[in-house]
CSV table of C-alpha atoms and ligand atoms in Angstrom, one decimal:
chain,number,residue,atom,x,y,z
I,1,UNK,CA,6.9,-38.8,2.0
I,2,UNK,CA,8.5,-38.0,-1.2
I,3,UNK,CA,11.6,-36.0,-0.6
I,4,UNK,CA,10.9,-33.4,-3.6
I,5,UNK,CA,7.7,-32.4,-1.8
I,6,UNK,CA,8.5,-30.3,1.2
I,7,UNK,CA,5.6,-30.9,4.5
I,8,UNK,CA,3.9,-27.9,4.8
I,9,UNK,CA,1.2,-29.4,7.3
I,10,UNK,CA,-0.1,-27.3,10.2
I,11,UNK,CA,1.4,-28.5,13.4
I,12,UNK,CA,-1.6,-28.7,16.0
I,13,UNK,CA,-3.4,-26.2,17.6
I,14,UNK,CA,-1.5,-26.8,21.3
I,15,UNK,CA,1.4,-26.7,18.9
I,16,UNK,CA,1.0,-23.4,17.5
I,17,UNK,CA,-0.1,-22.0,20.7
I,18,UNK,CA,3.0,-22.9,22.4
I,19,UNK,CA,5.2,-21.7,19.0
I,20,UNK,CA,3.3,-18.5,19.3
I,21,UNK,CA,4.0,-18.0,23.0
I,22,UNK,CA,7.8,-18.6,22.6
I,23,UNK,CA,8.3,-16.2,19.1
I,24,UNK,CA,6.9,-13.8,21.4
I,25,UNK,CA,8.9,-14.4,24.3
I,26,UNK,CA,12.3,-14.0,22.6
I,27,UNK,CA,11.2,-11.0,20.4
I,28,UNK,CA,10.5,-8.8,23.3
I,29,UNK,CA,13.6,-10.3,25.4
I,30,UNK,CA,15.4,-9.3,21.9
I,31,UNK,CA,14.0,-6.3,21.4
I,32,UNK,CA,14.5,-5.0,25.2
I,33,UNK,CA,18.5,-5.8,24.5
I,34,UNK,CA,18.3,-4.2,21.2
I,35,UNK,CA,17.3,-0.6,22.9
I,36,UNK,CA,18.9,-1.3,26.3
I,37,UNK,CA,22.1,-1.5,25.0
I,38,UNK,CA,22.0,1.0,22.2
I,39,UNK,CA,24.7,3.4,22.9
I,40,UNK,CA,22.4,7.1,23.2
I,41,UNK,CA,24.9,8.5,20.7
I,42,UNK,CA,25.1,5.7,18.2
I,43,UNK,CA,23.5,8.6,15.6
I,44,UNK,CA,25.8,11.2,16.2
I,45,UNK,CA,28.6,9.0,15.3
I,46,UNK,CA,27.0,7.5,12.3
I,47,UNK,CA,29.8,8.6,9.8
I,48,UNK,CA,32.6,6.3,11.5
I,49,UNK,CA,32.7,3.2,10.7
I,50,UNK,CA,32.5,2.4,14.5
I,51,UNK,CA,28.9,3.1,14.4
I,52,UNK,CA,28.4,0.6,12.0
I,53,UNK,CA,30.5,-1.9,13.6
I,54,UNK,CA,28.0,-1.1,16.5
I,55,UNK,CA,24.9,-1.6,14.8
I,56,UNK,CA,26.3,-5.4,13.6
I,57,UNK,CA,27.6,-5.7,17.2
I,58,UNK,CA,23.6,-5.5,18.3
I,59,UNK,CA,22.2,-7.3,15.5
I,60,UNK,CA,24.5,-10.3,16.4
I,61,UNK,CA,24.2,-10.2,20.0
I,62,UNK,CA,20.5,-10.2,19.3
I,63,UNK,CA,20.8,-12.9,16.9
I,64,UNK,CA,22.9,-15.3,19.7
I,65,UNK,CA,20.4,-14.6,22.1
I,66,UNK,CA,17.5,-15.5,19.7
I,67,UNK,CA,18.7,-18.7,18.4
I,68,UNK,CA,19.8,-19.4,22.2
I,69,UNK,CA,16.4,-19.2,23.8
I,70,UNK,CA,14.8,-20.9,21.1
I,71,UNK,CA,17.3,-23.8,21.4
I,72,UNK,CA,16.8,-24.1,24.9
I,73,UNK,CA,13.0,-24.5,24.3
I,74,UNK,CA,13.0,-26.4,21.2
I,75,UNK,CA,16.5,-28.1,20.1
I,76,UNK,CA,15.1,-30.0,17.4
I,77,UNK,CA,14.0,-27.3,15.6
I,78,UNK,CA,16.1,-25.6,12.4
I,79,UNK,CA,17.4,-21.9,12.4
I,80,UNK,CA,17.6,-19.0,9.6
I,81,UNK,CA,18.7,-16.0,10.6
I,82,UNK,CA,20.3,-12.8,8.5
I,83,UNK,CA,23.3,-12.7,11.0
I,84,UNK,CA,24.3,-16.2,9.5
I,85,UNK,CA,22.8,-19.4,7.8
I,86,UNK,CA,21.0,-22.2,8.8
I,87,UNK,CA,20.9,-24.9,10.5
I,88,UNK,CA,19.9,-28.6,10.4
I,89,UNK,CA,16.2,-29.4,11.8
I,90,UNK,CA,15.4,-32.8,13.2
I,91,UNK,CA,11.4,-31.5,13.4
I,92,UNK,CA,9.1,-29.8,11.1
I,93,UNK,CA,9.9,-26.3,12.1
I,94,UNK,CA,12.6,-23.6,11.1
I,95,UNK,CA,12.7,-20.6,13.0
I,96,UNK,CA,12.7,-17.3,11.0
I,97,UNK,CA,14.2,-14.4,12.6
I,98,UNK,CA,15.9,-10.8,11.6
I,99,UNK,CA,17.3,-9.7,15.3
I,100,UNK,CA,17.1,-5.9,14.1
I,101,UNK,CA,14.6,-5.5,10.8
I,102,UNK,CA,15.5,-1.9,9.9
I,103,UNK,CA,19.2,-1.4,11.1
I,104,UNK,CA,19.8,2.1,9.1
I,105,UNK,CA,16.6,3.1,11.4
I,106,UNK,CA,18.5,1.5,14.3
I,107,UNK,CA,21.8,3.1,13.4
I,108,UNK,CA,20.0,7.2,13.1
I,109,UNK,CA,17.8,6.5,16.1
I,110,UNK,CA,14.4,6.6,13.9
I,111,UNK,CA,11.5,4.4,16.1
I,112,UNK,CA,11.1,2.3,13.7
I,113,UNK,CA,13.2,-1.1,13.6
I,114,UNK,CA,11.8,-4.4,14.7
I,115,UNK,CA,12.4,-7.8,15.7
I,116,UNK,CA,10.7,-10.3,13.5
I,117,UNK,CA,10.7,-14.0,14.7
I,118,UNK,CA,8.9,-16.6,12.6
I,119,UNK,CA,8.1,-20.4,13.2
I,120,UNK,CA,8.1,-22.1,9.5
I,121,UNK,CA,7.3,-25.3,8.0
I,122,UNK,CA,9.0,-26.4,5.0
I,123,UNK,CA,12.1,-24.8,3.7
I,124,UNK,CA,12.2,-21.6,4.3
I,125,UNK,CA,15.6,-21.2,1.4
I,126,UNK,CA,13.4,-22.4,-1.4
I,127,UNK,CA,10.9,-19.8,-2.5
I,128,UNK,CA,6.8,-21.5,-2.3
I,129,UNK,CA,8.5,-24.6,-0.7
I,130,UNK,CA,7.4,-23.0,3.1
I,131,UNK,CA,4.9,-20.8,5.0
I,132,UNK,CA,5.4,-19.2,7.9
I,133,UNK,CA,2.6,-21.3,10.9
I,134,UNK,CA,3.8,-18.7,14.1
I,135,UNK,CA,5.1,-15.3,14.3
I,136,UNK,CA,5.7,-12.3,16.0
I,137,UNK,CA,7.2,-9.0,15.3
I,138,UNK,CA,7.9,-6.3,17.6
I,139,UNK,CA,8.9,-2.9,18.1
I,140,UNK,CA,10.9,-2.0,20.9
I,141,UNK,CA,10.7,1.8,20.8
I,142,UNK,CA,6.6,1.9,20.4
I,143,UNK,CA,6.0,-1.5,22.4
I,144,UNK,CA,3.8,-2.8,19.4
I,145,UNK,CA,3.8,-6.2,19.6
I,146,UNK,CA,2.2,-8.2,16.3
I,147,UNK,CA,1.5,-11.9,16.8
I,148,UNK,CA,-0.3,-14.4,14.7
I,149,UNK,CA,-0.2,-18.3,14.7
I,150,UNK,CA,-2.0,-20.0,11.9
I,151,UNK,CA,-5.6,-20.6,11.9
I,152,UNK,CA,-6.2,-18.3,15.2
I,153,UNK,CA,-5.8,-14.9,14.0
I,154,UNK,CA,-3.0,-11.9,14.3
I,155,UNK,CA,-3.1,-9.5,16.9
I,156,UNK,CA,-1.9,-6.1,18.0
I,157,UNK,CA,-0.8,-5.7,21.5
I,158,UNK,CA,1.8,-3.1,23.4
I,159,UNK,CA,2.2,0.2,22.1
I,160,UNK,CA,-0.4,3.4,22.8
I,161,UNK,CA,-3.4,1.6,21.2
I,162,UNK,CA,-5.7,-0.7,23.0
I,163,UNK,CA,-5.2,-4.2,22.1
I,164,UNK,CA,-6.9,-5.5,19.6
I,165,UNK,CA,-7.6,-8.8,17.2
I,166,UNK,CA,-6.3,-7.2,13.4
I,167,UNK,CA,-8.7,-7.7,10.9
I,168,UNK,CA,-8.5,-5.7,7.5
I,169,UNK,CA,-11.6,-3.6,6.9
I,170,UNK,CA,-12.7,-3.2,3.1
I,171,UNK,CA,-9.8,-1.7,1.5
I,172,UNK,CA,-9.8,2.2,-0.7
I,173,UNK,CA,-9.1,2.5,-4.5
I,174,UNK,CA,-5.8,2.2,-6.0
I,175,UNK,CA,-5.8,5.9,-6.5
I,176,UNK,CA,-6.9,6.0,-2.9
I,177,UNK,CA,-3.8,3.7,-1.6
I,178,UNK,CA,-1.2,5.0,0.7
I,179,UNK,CA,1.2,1.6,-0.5
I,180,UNK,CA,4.3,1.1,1.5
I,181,UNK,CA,7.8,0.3,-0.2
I,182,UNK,CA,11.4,-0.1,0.3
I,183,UNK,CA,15.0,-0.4,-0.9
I,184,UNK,CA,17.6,-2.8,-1.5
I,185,UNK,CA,21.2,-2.0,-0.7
I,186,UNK,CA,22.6,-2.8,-3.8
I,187,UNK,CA,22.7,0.0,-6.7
I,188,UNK,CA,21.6,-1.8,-9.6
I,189,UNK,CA,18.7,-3.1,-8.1
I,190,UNK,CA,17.6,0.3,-6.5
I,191,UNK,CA,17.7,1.4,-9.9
I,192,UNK,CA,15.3,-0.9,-11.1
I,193,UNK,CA,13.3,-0.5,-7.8
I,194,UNK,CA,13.4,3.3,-8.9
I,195,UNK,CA,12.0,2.4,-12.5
I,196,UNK,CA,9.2,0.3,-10.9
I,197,UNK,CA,8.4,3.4,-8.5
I,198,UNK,CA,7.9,5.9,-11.2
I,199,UNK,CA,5.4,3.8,-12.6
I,200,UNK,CA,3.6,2.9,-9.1
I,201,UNK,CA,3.6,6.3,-7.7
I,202,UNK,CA,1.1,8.4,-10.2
I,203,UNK,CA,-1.2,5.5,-9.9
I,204,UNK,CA,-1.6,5.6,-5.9
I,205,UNK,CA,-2.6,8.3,-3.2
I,206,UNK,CA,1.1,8.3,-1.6
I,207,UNK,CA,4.0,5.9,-1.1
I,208,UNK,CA,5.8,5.9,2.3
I,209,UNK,CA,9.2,4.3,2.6
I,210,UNK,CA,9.3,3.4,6.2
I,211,UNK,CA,12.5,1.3,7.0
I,212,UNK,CA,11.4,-2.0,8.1
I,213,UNK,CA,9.6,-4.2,5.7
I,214,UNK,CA,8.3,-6.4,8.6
I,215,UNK,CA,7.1,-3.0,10.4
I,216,UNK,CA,5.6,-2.2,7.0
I,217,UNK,CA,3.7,-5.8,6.3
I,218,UNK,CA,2.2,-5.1,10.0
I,219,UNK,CA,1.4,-2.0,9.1
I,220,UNK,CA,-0.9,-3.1,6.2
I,221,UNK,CA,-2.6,-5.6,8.8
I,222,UNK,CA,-3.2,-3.1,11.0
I,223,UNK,CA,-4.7,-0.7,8.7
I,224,UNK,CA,-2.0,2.2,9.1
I,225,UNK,CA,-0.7,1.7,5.1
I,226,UNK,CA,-3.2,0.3,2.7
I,227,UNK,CA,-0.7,-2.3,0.8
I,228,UNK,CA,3.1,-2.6,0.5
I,229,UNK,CA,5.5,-4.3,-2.4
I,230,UNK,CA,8.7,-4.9,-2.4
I,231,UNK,CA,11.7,-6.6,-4.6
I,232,UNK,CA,14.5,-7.8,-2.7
I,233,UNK,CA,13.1,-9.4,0.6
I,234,UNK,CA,14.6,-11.9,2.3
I,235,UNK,CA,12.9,-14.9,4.0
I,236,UNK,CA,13.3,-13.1,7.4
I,237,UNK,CA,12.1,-9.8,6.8
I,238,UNK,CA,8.8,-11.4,5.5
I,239,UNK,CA,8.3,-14.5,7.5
I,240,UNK,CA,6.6,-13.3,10.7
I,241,UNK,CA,4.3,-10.5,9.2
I,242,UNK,CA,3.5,-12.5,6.3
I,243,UNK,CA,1.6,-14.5,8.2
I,244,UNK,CA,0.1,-11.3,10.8
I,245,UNK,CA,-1.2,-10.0,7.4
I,246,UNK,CA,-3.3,-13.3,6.1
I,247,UNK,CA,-4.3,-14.0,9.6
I,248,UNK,CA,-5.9,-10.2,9.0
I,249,UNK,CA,-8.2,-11.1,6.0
I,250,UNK,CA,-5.0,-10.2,4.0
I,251,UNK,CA,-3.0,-11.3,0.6
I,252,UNK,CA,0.4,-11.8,0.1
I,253,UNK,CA,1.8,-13.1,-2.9
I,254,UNK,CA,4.3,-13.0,-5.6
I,255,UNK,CA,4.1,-11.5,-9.2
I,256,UNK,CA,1.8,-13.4,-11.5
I,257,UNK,CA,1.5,-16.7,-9.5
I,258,UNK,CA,4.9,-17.0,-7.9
I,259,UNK,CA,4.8,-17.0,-4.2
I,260,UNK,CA,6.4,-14.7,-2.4
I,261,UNK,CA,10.3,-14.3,-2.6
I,262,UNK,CA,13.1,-11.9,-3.3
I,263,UNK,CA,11.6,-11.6,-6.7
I,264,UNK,CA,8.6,-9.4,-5.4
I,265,UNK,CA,6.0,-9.7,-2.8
I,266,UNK,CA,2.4,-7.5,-2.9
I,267,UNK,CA,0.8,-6.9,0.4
I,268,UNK,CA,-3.2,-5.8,0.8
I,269,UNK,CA,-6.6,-7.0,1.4
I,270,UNK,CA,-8.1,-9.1,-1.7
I,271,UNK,CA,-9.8,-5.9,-4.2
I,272,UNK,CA,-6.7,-3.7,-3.8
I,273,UNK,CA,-4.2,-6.8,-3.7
I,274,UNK,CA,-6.0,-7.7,-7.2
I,275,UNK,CA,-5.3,-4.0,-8.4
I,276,UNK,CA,-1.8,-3.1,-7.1
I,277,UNK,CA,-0.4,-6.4,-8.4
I,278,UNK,CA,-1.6,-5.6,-11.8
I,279,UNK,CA,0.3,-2.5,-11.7
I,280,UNK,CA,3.3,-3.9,-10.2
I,281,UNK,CA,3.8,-6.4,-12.5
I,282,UNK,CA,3.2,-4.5,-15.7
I,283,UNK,CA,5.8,-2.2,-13.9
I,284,UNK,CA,8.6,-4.6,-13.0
I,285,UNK,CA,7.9,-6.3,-16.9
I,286,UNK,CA,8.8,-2.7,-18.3
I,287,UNK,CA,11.8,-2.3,-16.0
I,288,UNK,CA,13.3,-5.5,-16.8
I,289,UNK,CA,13.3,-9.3,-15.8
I,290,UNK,CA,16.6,-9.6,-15.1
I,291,UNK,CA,16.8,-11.6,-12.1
I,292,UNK,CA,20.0,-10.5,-10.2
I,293,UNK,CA,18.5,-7.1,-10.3
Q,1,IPD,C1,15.7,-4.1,5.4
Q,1,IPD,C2,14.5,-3.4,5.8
Q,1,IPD,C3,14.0,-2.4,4.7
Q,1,IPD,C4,13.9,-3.1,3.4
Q,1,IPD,C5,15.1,-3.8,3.0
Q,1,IPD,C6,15.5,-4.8,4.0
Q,1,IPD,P1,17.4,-4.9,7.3
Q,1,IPD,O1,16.1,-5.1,6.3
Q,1,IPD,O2,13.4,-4.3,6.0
Q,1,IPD,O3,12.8,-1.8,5.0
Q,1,IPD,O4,13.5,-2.1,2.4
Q,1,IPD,O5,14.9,-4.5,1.8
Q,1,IPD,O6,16.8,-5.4,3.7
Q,1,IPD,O7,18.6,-4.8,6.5
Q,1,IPD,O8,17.2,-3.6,8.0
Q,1,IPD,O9,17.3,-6.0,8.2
């Protein structure tokens, strides 16, 4: 194989079966520490720095227990998670995760965080050089669990709903969109996410800013928000829905060809992909190319 060209081949059905199976094994066991041990009054003290310290505390106990199940099951595999970098991989896969997708949720007690856990080929550092082939995403509070392995579908399991296979019905108008978004952390770049918004938000029926992007990704699969962008994402908040929202009939993509990355990433079935990336991208070209942004 030529070292420049990263392997993106489909591991094996019995493969992906058992990838799927173990990304949702360790998200719930995650997510069931995540809530078990957050203190009740982590809110109340959200001004103290303790709170925050708190709220790291979780994410990298999470983390450690993550990386440690899927070790145990599969030591050959790589790791990437937000707590910290990654590692070597002596197989084909990485594994994806964000132990707490949503932490300033997490931190004010709003039900909606996640954990996101993602099997990958390729690497998953360099944008278009990977795609997620497993997943799962799950939140704690609701019990909505969203798997997908590649080739086999997504579904929606847990929570209040019955369980179902996810498969995007035909999608409104643009003008008839309710189009998640989010926020970076960094001012600058909210700044220009701000500039991008103004444009977006005359042009759509609503915009919702949830607080979890893989919450929001799943969301779009499931038919609860119509299509979602976003600058700023990292591979882990993206990997595991990603793949729950093609699995669904759905698109996700970069701006004007690129594949998804922190640049950008559009979110909805084909016709209203189609249209929101237009409008996106003639947004983000008035706001500004400037890449550290
Ligand atoms: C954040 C959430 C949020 C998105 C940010 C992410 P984190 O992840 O997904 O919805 O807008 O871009 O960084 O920090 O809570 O893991």
């Amino acid at each position: 194989m030529d070292l420049a060209t990263p392997d993106l081949t489909t591991p094996d059905d019995a493969t992906l079966e058992g990838l799927e199976t173990l990304a949702v094994d360790v998200a719930l066991e995650a997510g069931r520490l995540i809530v078990d041990e957050r203190p009740p009054n982590l809110g109340v003290s959200k001004t103290k720095s303790t709170a925050t310290d708190v709220v790291t505390v979780m994410d990298q106990r999470a983390q450690d227990l993550l990386r440690t199940r899927l070790q145990e099951a599969r030591p050959q595999d790589g790791f990437l998670g937000e707590e910290e970098g990654g590692t070597d991989r002596r197989s084909a896969i990485t594994w994806v995760v964000d132990p707490i997708d949503g932490t300033v949720n997490y931190l004010y007690g709003i039900p909606s965080y996640s954990v996101s856990v993602a099997a990958v080929v390729g690497d998953p550092t360099v944008p278009g050089a990977w795609r997620p082939v497993a997943g799962a995403v799950f939140n704690p509070v609701t019990g909505e669990l969203f798997r997908a392995r590649a080739g086999a579908g997504a579904r929606l399991e847990g929570g209040r709903a019955p369980e179902r296979r996810l498969e995007l019905a035909e999608p409104p108008s643009l003008g008839h969109a309710l189009v998640g978004t989010g926020f970076g952390y960094d001012t600058a770049r909210r700044q220009w996410q701000a500039t991008v918004l103004m444009d977006v938000l005359p042009q759509v029926r609503d915009i919702r800013r949830i607080g979890s992007a893989a919450l929001d990704i799943c969301a779009v699969a499931a038919g609860s928000l119509d299509a979602y962008y976003e600058r700023g994402l990292n591979p882990w908040d993206m990997a595991a829905a990603w793949l729950v929202l093609v699995e669904a009939g759905g698109v996700f993509s970069g701006l004007g060809g690129e594949p998804p990355s922190d640049r950008m990433v559009v979110a909805a079935a084909p016709t209203l992909h189609t249209a929101l990336h237009e409008v996106v991208l003639r947004a983000a070209e008035r706001a500004g190319t400037d890449s550290t942004l």
